[in-house]
Amino acid sequence: MVEDYISKELISSIISEICNFTYDKFRIDKFNSDYEGFTFEINKTSFKSRLARKTQKKKGYFVSFWCKNEHNENIPLDYTTIENKLIINIIDDGKLGQFIFPKDILKDKNIVKSDKSKGKMAMRVYPSWISDLNTTAKSAQSWQVKYFVNLTNDFNRDNLYSLYFH
């Protein structure tokens, strides 16, 4: 149930901290419930949210974000229909953070389906607190951290607001 979604609680507390907006059009993504998938809108900006999972064998956090087509097959998110922002929440033993990716960067990095890419149905994310990565993971982390806010302690509210609404 959505009441159990810790990522929804995190987002609610962030929104109350950085602005006076309320969110609406809240909808659970029934196909991604393992990753606490849901969508919502704030002040005419639409968001898709997922909770990433820590994995034992590889550094970083894994997150899935596919949808279903008319044949009930799993397919990547499409640039033309995806929300404005994809929020990937990290909640891990006292560490908190969010990646807030604009849909344009997801297109540029070939993560969503577009006219130039078939897209992906999942990815691994690397918060700023992860180190000693292999070359491929370092490369991913280098572009990802531009859209990451470490919420573990104090954080820059202006930066977080900018990632959410600009």
Short mmCIF file of N, CA and C in Angstrom, two decimals:
data_model
loop_
_atom_site.label_atom_id
_atom_site.label_comp_id
_atom_site.label_asym_id
_atom_site.label_seq_id
_atom_site.Cartn_x
_atom_site.Cartn_y
_atom_site.Cartn_z
N MET A 1 0.83 -1.19 0.00
CA MET A 1 0.00 0.00 0.00
C MET A 1 0.87 1.25 0.00
N VAL A 2 0.35 2.30 -0.57
CA VAL A 2 1.10 3.55 -0.68
C VAL A 2 1.45 4.14 0.68
N GLU A 3 0.66 3.83 1.70
CA GLU A 3 0.97 4.34 3.04
C GLU A 3 2.33 3.83 3.52
N ASP A 4 2.74 2.70 2.97
CA ASP A 4 4.01 2.09 3.35
C ASP A 4 5.19 2.59 2.51
N TYR A 5 4.95 3.41 1.53
CA TYR A 5 6.01 3.89 0.65
C TYR A 5 6.88 4.91 1.39
N ILE A 6 8.08 4.50 1.76
CA ILE A 6 8.97 5.43 2.46
C ILE A 6 9.44 6.55 1.54
N SER A 7 9.50 6.26 0.24
CA SER A 7 9.91 7.31 -0.70
C SER A 7 8.84 8.40 -0.81
N LYS A 8 7.58 8.06 -0.67
CA LYS A 8 6.51 9.08 -0.69
C LYS A 8 6.64 9.98 0.54
N GLU A 9 6.95 9.38 1.68
CA GLU A 9 7.17 10.18 2.90
C GLU A 9 8.34 11.14 2.71
N LEU A 10 9.42 10.64 2.10
CA LEU A 10 10.59 11.47 1.86
C LEU A 10 10.24 12.65 0.96
N ILE A 11 9.57 12.37 -0.14
CA ILE A 11 9.19 13.44 -1.07
C ILE A 11 8.26 14.44 -0.40
N SER A 12 7.30 13.96 0.36
CA SER A 12 6.38 14.87 1.07
C SER A 12 7.13 15.81 2.01
N SER A 13 8.11 15.27 2.73
CA SER A 13 8.87 16.12 3.66
C SER A 13 9.74 17.12 2.90
N ILE A 14 10.30 16.71 1.76
CA ILE A 14 11.11 17.63 0.95
C ILE A 14 10.25 18.76 0.40
N ILE A 15 9.09 18.42 -0.14
CA ILE A 15 8.21 19.44 -0.71
C ILE A 15 7.80 20.45 0.35
N SER A 16 7.48 19.98 1.54
CA SER A 16 7.10 20.93 2.59
C SER A 16 8.28 21.77 3.04
N GLU A 17 9.49 21.26 2.86
CA GLU A 17 10.71 21.97 3.26
C GLU A 17 11.11 23.05 2.25
N ILE A 18 10.93 22.77 0.95
CA ILE A 18 11.48 23.69 -0.06
C ILE A 18 10.45 24.63 -0.69
N CYS A 19 9.17 24.35 -0.51
CA CYS A 19 8.17 25.22 -1.14
C CYS A 19 6.82 25.06 -0.45
N ASN A 20 5.91 25.90 -0.82
CA ASN A 20 4.56 25.84 -0.25
C ASN A 20 3.57 25.14 -1.17
N PHE A 21 4.07 24.46 -2.19
CA PHE A 21 3.19 23.78 -3.13
C PHE A 21 2.66 22.49 -2.51
N THR A 22 1.54 22.05 -3.02
CA THR A 22 1.04 20.72 -2.69
C THR A 22 1.04 19.90 -3.97
N TYR A 23 1.16 18.61 -3.82
CA TYR A 23 1.14 17.81 -5.03
C TYR A 23 -0.23 17.20 -5.24
N ASP A 24 -0.53 16.96 -6.51
CA ASP A 24 -1.80 16.35 -6.85
C ASP A 24 -1.59 15.36 -7.99
N LYS A 25 -2.68 14.83 -8.50
CA LYS A 25 -2.64 13.82 -9.56
C LYS A 25 -1.75 12.64 -9.17
N PHE A 26 -1.76 12.30 -7.90
CA PHE A 26 -0.96 11.18 -7.40
C PHE A 26 -1.55 9.87 -7.93
N ARG A 27 -0.66 9.04 -8.50
CA ARG A 27 -1.10 7.77 -9.05
C ARG A 27 -0.03 6.71 -8.82
N ILE A 28 -0.42 5.58 -8.29
CA ILE A 28 0.51 4.47 -8.08
C ILE A 28 0.76 3.78 -9.41
N ASP A 29 2.00 3.43 -9.67
CA ASP A 29 2.37 2.66 -10.85
C ASP A 29 2.34 1.18 -10.45
N LYS A 30 1.25 0.51 -10.74
CA LYS A 30 1.05 -0.86 -10.25
C LYS A 30 2.09 -1.85 -10.78
N PHE A 31 2.73 -1.54 -11.88
CA PHE A 31 3.72 -2.46 -12.44
C PHE A 31 5.09 -2.31 -11.80
N ASN A 32 5.33 -1.24 -11.08
CA ASN A 32 6.64 -1.01 -10.46
C ASN A 32 6.51 -0.85 -8.95
N SER A 33 5.60 -1.59 -8.34
CA SER A 33 5.39 -1.46 -6.90
C SER A 33 6.60 -1.93 -6.10
N ASP A 34 7.39 -2.86 -6.63
CA ASP A 34 8.61 -3.29 -5.93
C ASP A 34 9.59 -2.14 -5.75
N TYR A 35 9.49 -1.14 -6.61
CA TYR A 35 10.36 0.03 -6.54
C TYR A 35 9.58 1.27 -6.10
N GLU A 36 8.46 1.03 -5.43
CA GLU A 36 7.61 2.12 -4.93
C GLU A 36 7.28 3.13 -6.04
N GLY A 37 6.90 2.62 -7.18
CA GLY A 37 6.63 3.48 -8.33
C GLY A 37 5.34 4.27 -8.20
N PHE A 38 5.44 5.58 -8.43
CA PHE A 38 4.26 6.43 -8.48
C PHE A 38 4.57 7.69 -9.27
N THR A 39 3.50 8.37 -9.67
CA THR A 39 3.63 9.64 -10.38
C THR A 39 2.80 10.69 -9.63
N PHE A 40 3.18 11.94 -9.83
CA PHE A 40 2.45 13.05 -9.21
C PHE A 40 2.79 14.32 -9.95
N GLU A 41 2.08 15.38 -9.61
CA GLU A 41 2.30 16.68 -10.24
C GLU A 41 2.36 17.75 -9.16
N ILE A 42 3.28 18.70 -9.35
CA ILE A 42 3.37 19.86 -8.47
C ILE A 42 3.50 21.10 -9.35
N ASN A 43 2.58 22.02 -9.19
CA ASN A 43 2.65 23.29 -9.90
C ASN A 43 2.90 23.10 -11.40
N LYS A 44 2.17 22.17 -12.00
CA LYS A 44 2.22 21.87 -13.43
C LYS A 44 3.50 21.18 -13.89
N THR A 45 4.34 20.72 -12.96
CA THR A 45 5.49 19.90 -13.30
C THR A 45 5.16 18.47 -12.90
N SER A 46 5.34 17.53 -13.84
CA SER A 46 5.00 16.14 -13.56
C SER A 46 6.25 15.35 -13.19
N PHE A 47 6.08 14.40 -12.27
CA PHE A 47 7.18 13.62 -11.73
C PHE A 47 6.84 12.13 -11.75
N LYS A 48 7.85 11.33 -12.00
CA LYS A 48 7.77 9.88 -11.84
C LYS A 48 8.80 9.55 -10.77
N SER A 49 8.41 8.76 -9.78
CA SER A 49 9.30 8.45 -8.66
C SER A 49 9.54 6.95 -8.55
N ARG A 50 10.77 6.59 -8.19
CA ARG A 50 11.15 5.20 -7.92
C ARG A 50 12.09 5.18 -6.73
N LEU A 51 12.07 4.06 -6.01
CA LEU A 51 13.00 3.81 -4.91
C LEU A 51 14.03 2.83 -5.42
N ALA A 52 15.31 3.22 -5.39
CA ALA A 52 16.38 2.35 -5.85
C ALA A 52 16.74 1.35 -4.75
N ARG A 53 17.31 0.23 -5.17
CA ARG A 53 17.71 -0.82 -4.23
C ARG A 53 19.22 -1.03 -4.27
N LYS A 54 19.77 -1.21 -3.09
CA LYS A 54 21.18 -1.56 -2.99
C LYS A 54 21.33 -3.03 -3.33
N THR A 55 22.37 -3.33 -4.09
CA THR A 55 22.63 -4.73 -4.44
C THR A 55 23.93 -5.18 -3.79
N GLN A 56 24.03 -6.46 -3.52
CA GLN A 56 25.18 -7.00 -2.79
C GLN A 56 26.43 -7.13 -3.67
N LYS A 57 26.27 -7.50 -4.93
CA LYS A 57 27.43 -7.84 -5.75
C LYS A 57 28.06 -6.66 -6.47
N LYS A 58 27.30 -5.61 -6.71
CA LYS A 58 27.83 -4.45 -7.44
C LYS A 58 27.59 -3.19 -6.64
N LYS A 59 28.51 -2.26 -6.77
CA LYS A 59 28.33 -0.96 -6.12
C LYS A 59 27.21 -0.19 -6.80
N GLY A 60 26.65 0.73 -6.07
CA GLY A 60 25.56 1.52 -6.60
C GLY A 60 24.21 0.94 -6.23
N TYR A 61 23.18 1.52 -6.83
CA TYR A 61 21.80 1.14 -6.54
C TYR A 61 21.08 0.88 -7.85
N PHE A 62 20.25 -0.14 -7.85
CA PHE A 62 19.54 -0.55 -9.05
C PHE A 62 18.10 -0.05 -8.99
N VAL A 63 17.60 0.40 -10.12
CA VAL A 63 16.22 0.87 -10.19
C VAL A 63 15.61 0.49 -11.53
N SER A 64 14.36 0.09 -11.48
CA SER A 64 13.60 -0.30 -12.67
C SER A 64 12.54 0.76 -12.94
N PHE A 65 12.27 1.02 -14.23
CA PHE A 65 11.25 2.04 -14.55
C PHE A 65 10.60 1.80 -15.90
N TRP A 66 10.23 0.58 -16.17
CA TRP A 66 9.56 0.23 -17.41
C TRP A 66 8.05 0.44 -17.29
N CYS A 67 7.37 0.31 -18.43
CA CYS A 67 5.91 0.35 -18.45
C CYS A 67 5.43 -0.80 -19.34
N LYS A 68 4.14 -0.92 -19.51
CA LYS A 68 3.55 -1.99 -20.33
C LYS A 68 2.96 -1.41 -21.61
N ASN A 69 3.08 -2.18 -22.70
CA ASN A 69 2.44 -1.77 -23.94
C ASN A 69 1.06 -2.43 -24.05
N GLU A 70 0.41 -2.24 -25.19
CA GLU A 70 -0.94 -2.77 -25.37
C GLU A 70 -0.99 -4.29 -25.39
N HIS A 71 0.17 -4.95 -25.55
CA HIS A 71 0.25 -6.42 -25.53
C HIS A 71 0.70 -6.93 -24.17
N ASN A 72 0.71 -6.04 -23.18
CA ASN A 72 1.12 -6.37 -21.81
C ASN A 72 2.59 -6.77 -21.71
N GLU A 73 3.41 -6.25 -22.62
CA GLU A 73 4.85 -6.52 -22.61
C GLU A 73 5.57 -5.34 -21.95
N ASN A 74 6.65 -5.65 -21.24
CA ASN A 74 7.46 -4.60 -20.63
C ASN A 74 8.20 -3.83 -21.71
N ILE A 75 8.14 -2.50 -21.63
CA ILE A 75 8.85 -1.66 -22.59
C ILE A 75 9.47 -0.47 -21.86
N PRO A 76 10.52 0.13 -22.45
CA PRO A 76 11.13 1.31 -21.84
C PRO A 76 10.17 2.50 -21.84
N LEU A 77 10.41 3.43 -20.94
CA LEU A 77 9.65 4.68 -20.94
C LEU A 77 9.95 5.44 -22.22
N ASP A 78 8.98 6.16 -22.71
CA ASP A 78 9.11 6.89 -23.97
C ASP A 78 9.26 8.39 -23.67
N TYR A 79 10.20 9.01 -24.35
CA TYR A 79 10.46 10.44 -24.15
C TYR A 79 9.20 11.29 -24.37
N THR A 80 8.40 10.90 -25.33
CA THR A 80 7.23 11.72 -25.68
C THR A 80 6.11 11.63 -24.65
N THR A 81 6.14 10.61 -23.79
CA THR A 81 5.06 10.44 -22.81
C THR A 81 5.52 10.46 -21.36
N ILE A 82 6.82 10.43 -21.13
CA ILE A 82 7.31 10.40 -19.74
C ILE A 82 7.06 11.74 -19.06
N GLU A 83 6.97 11.69 -17.76
CA GLU A 83 6.81 12.91 -16.96
C GLU A 83 8.03 13.83 -17.15
N ASN A 84 7.92 15.06 -16.65
CA ASN A 84 9.01 16.04 -16.79
C ASN A 84 10.28 15.63 -16.07
N LYS A 85 10.13 14.96 -14.91
CA LYS A 85 11.29 14.59 -14.08
C LYS A 85 11.14 13.16 -13.59
N LEU A 86 12.27 12.46 -13.51
CA LEU A 86 12.33 11.14 -12.89
C LEU A 86 13.12 11.28 -11.59
N ILE A 87 12.45 11.01 -10.48
CA ILE A 87 13.10 11.07 -9.17
C ILE A 87 13.47 9.65 -8.77
N ILE A 88 14.74 9.45 -8.46
CA ILE A 88 15.19 8.16 -7.94
C ILE A 88 15.64 8.39 -6.51
N ASN A 89 14.93 7.78 -5.59
CA ASN A 89 15.17 7.94 -4.17
C ASN A 89 16.15 6.88 -3.67
N ILE A 90 17.09 7.31 -2.83
CA ILE A 90 18.02 6.40 -2.17
C ILE A 90 17.77 6.51 -0.67
N ILE A 91 17.40 5.41 -0.06
CA ILE A 91 17.18 5.34 1.38
C ILE A 91 17.91 4.09 1.85
N ASP A 92 19.05 4.28 2.53
CA ASP A 92 19.93 3.15 2.82
C ASP A 92 20.67 3.34 4.14
N ASP A 93 20.21 2.68 5.19
CA ASP A 93 20.91 2.69 6.49
C ASP A 93 21.37 4.08 6.91
N GLY A 94 20.48 5.01 6.97
CA GLY A 94 20.83 6.36 7.42
C GLY A 94 21.31 7.28 6.33
N LYS A 95 21.53 6.77 5.14
CA LYS A 95 21.90 7.62 4.01
C LYS A 95 20.65 7.90 3.19
N LEU A 96 20.48 9.18 2.87
CA LEU A 96 19.33 9.60 2.08
C LEU A 96 19.81 10.45 0.91
N GLY A 97 19.19 10.27 -0.22
CA GLY A 97 19.51 11.11 -1.35
C GLY A 97 18.48 10.97 -2.45
N GLN A 98 18.52 11.90 -3.38
CA GLN A 98 17.64 11.86 -4.54
C GLN A 98 18.39 12.27 -5.79
N PHE A 99 18.15 11.52 -6.84
CA PHE A 99 18.50 11.93 -8.18
C PHE A 99 17.22 12.51 -8.77
N ILE A 100 17.30 13.70 -9.33
CA ILE A 100 16.15 14.33 -9.98
C ILE A 100 16.57 14.60 -11.43
N PHE A 101 16.26 13.63 -12.29
CA PHE A 101 16.68 13.71 -13.69
C PHE A 101 15.60 14.34 -14.55
N PRO A 102 15.94 15.42 -15.28
CA PRO A 102 15.00 15.96 -16.27
C PRO A 102 14.87 14.98 -17.43
N LYS A 103 13.73 14.95 -18.06
CA LYS A 103 13.52 14.01 -19.15
C LYS A 103 14.50 14.24 -20.31
N ASP A 104 14.95 15.48 -20.51
CA ASP A 104 15.90 15.74 -21.59
C ASP A 104 17.24 15.03 -21.37
N ILE A 105 17.72 14.99 -20.13
CA ILE A 105 18.98 14.28 -19.87
C ILE A 105 18.78 12.78 -20.03
N LEU A 106 17.60 12.28 -19.69
CA LEU A 106 17.32 10.85 -19.89
C LEU A 106 17.32 10.50 -21.37
N LYS A 107 16.87 11.43 -22.19
CA LYS A 107 16.92 11.24 -23.64
C LYS A 107 18.37 11.31 -24.12
N ASP A 108 19.11 12.32 -23.68
CA ASP A 108 20.51 12.48 -24.10
C ASP A 108 21.37 11.28 -23.73
N LYS A 109 21.06 10.64 -22.61
CA LYS A 109 21.84 9.48 -22.14
C LYS A 109 21.24 8.15 -22.60
N ASN A 110 20.28 8.22 -23.52
CA ASN A 110 19.66 7.03 -24.11
C ASN A 110 18.97 6.13 -23.09
N ILE A 111 18.43 6.71 -22.05
CA ILE A 111 17.75 5.94 -21.01
C ILE A 111 16.27 5.77 -21.35
N VAL A 112 15.66 6.78 -21.95
CA VAL A 112 14.28 6.66 -22.40
C VAL A 112 14.26 6.44 -23.91
N LYS A 113 13.21 5.81 -24.38
CA LYS A 113 13.04 5.57 -25.81
C LYS A 113 12.83 6.91 -26.51
N SER A 114 13.51 7.07 -27.64
CA SER A 114 13.36 8.29 -28.43
C SER A 114 13.62 7.94 -29.89
N ASP A 115 13.62 8.95 -30.74
CA ASP A 115 13.89 8.71 -32.15
C ASP A 115 15.32 8.24 -32.40
N LYS A 116 16.22 8.39 -31.40
CA LYS A 116 17.61 7.96 -31.59
C LYS A 116 18.02 6.79 -30.69
N SER A 117 17.11 6.31 -29.84
CA SER A 117 17.48 5.26 -28.89
C SER A 117 16.29 4.36 -28.57
N LYS A 118 16.58 3.07 -28.36
CA LYS A 118 15.52 2.14 -27.96
C LYS A 118 15.20 2.24 -26.47
N GLY A 119 16.04 2.93 -25.70
CA GLY A 119 15.80 3.13 -24.28
C GLY A 119 16.17 1.93 -23.43
N LYS A 120 16.05 2.11 -22.13
CA LYS A 120 16.37 1.06 -21.15
C LYS A 120 15.19 0.89 -20.21
N MET A 121 15.13 -0.25 -19.55
CA MET A 121 14.05 -0.49 -18.60
C MET A 121 14.53 -0.42 -17.16
N ALA A 122 15.82 -0.21 -16.99
CA ALA A 122 16.40 -0.12 -15.64
C ALA A 122 17.78 0.52 -15.77
N MET A 123 18.32 0.92 -14.63
CA MET A 123 19.68 1.46 -14.62
C MET A 123 20.25 1.36 -13.21
N ARG A 124 21.52 1.59 -13.13
CA ARG A 124 22.21 1.65 -11.84
C ARG A 124 22.61 3.10 -11.62
N VAL A 125 22.41 3.58 -10.39
CA VAL A 125 22.79 4.95 -10.04
C VAL A 125 23.87 4.92 -8.96
N TYR A 126 24.69 5.97 -8.96
CA TYR A 126 25.86 6.04 -8.08
C TYR A 126 25.88 7.38 -7.34
N PRO A 127 25.35 7.41 -6.12
CA PRO A 127 25.39 8.64 -5.33
C PRO A 127 26.82 9.09 -5.07
N SER A 128 26.96 10.33 -4.66
CA SER A 128 28.28 10.92 -4.43
C SER A 128 29.05 10.22 -3.32
N TRP A 129 28.40 9.51 -2.42
CA TRP A 129 29.12 8.85 -1.32
C TRP A 129 29.75 7.52 -1.73
N ILE A 130 29.54 7.07 -2.96
CA ILE A 130 30.14 5.81 -3.42
C ILE A 130 31.46 6.13 -4.12
N SER A 131 32.49 5.38 -3.76
CA SER A 131 33.82 5.59 -4.36
C SER A 131 34.40 4.26 -4.82
N ASP A 132 35.61 4.31 -5.35
CA ASP A 132 36.31 3.12 -5.85
C ASP A 132 35.49 2.37 -6.90
N LEU A 133 35.01 3.10 -7.88
CA LEU A 133 34.19 2.52 -8.94
C LEU A 133 35.04 2.14 -10.14
N ASN A 134 34.55 1.19 -10.93
CA ASN A 134 35.24 0.86 -12.18
C ASN A 134 35.02 2.00 -13.18
N THR A 135 35.68 1.94 -14.30
CA THR A 135 35.65 3.03 -15.27
C THR A 135 34.23 3.33 -15.77
N THR A 136 33.47 2.31 -16.08
CA THR A 136 32.11 2.51 -16.57
C THR A 136 31.23 3.17 -15.51
N ALA A 137 31.33 2.68 -14.29
CA ALA A 137 30.53 3.24 -13.19
C ALA A 137 30.95 4.69 -12.89
N LYS A 138 32.26 4.96 -12.95
CA LYS A 138 32.74 6.34 -12.73
C LYS A 138 32.17 7.28 -13.78
N SER A 139 32.13 6.81 -15.01
CA SER A 139 31.59 7.62 -16.10
C SER A 139 30.11 7.93 -15.85
N ALA A 140 29.36 6.93 -15.44
CA ALA A 140 27.94 7.14 -15.13
C ALA A 140 27.79 8.09 -13.95
N GLN A 141 28.59 7.88 -12.91
CA GLN A 141 28.49 8.73 -11.73
C GLN A 141 28.80 10.19 -12.07
N SER A 142 29.75 10.40 -12.98
CA SER A 142 30.17 11.78 -13.28
C SER A 142 29.03 12.62 -13.84
N TRP A 143 28.16 12.06 -14.66
CA TRP A 143 27.02 12.85 -15.14
C TRP A 143 25.84 12.78 -14.16
N GLN A 144 25.69 11.66 -13.46
CA GLN A 144 24.55 11.51 -12.55
C GLN A 144 24.60 12.47 -11.36
N VAL A 145 25.79 12.70 -10.81
CA VAL A 145 25.88 13.51 -9.58
C VAL A 145 25.45 14.96 -9.79
N LYS A 146 25.42 15.42 -11.03
CA LYS A 146 24.92 16.77 -11.30
C LYS A 146 23.44 16.90 -10.96
N TYR A 147 22.77 15.77 -10.88
CA TYR A 147 21.33 15.73 -10.60
C TYR A 147 21.03 15.08 -9.25
N PHE A 148 22.05 14.96 -8.41
CA PHE A 148 21.92 14.28 -7.12
C PHE A 148 22.02 15.26 -5.96
N VAL A 149 21.18 15.05 -4.96
CA VAL A 149 21.25 15.81 -3.72
C VAL A 149 21.37 14.82 -2.57
N ASN A 150 22.46 14.96 -1.80
CA ASN A 150 22.65 14.14 -0.61
C ASN A 150 21.81 14.76 0.51
N LEU A 151 20.81 14.04 0.96
CA LEU A 151 19.88 14.54 1.98
C LEU A 151 20.20 14.00 3.37
N THR A 152 21.34 13.32 3.49
CA THR A 152 21.67 12.65 4.75
C THR A 152 21.77 13.63 5.90
N ASN A 153 22.43 14.73 5.69
CA ASN A 153 22.56 15.75 6.73
C ASN A 153 21.89 17.02 6.23
N ASP A 154 22.57 18.12 6.32
CA ASP A 154 22.03 19.38 5.80
C ASP A 154 22.19 19.38 4.28
N PHE A 155 21.31 20.06 3.60
CA PHE A 155 21.38 20.12 2.14
C PHE A 155 21.03 21.52 1.67
N ASN A 156 21.42 21.81 0.44
CA ASN A 156 21.17 23.10 -0.17
C ASN A 156 19.74 23.14 -0.72
N ARG A 157 18.86 23.85 -0.05
CA ARG A 157 17.46 23.91 -0.44
C ARG A 157 17.26 24.57 -1.81
N ASP A 158 18.06 25.58 -2.11
CA ASP A 158 17.95 26.25 -3.41
C ASP A 158 18.30 25.29 -4.54
N ASN A 159 19.35 24.50 -4.34
CA ASN A 159 19.75 23.52 -5.35
C ASN A 159 18.66 22.47 -5.53
N LEU A 160 18.10 21.99 -4.44
CA LEU A 160 17.04 20.99 -4.51
C LEU A 160 15.81 21.57 -5.22
N TYR A 161 15.43 22.78 -4.88
CA TYR A 161 14.30 23.44 -5.53
C TYR A 161 14.56 23.57 -7.04
N SER A 162 15.77 23.96 -7.39
CA SER A 162 16.13 24.12 -8.79
C SER A 162 16.02 22.79 -9.55
N LEU A 163 16.48 21.71 -8.94
CA LEU A 163 16.39 20.40 -9.59
C LEU A 163 14.93 19.96 -9.76
N TYR A 164 14.11 20.27 -8.80
CA TYR A 164 12.69 19.91 -8.89
C TYR A 164 11.93 20.75 -9.92
N PHE A 165 12.20 22.04 -9.97
CA PHE A 165 11.31 22.93 -10.71
C PHE A 165 11.94 23.70 -11.88
N HIS A 166 13.18 23.48 -12.21
CA HIS A 166 13.78 24.16 -13.38
C HIS A 166 14.31 23.17 -14.37
#
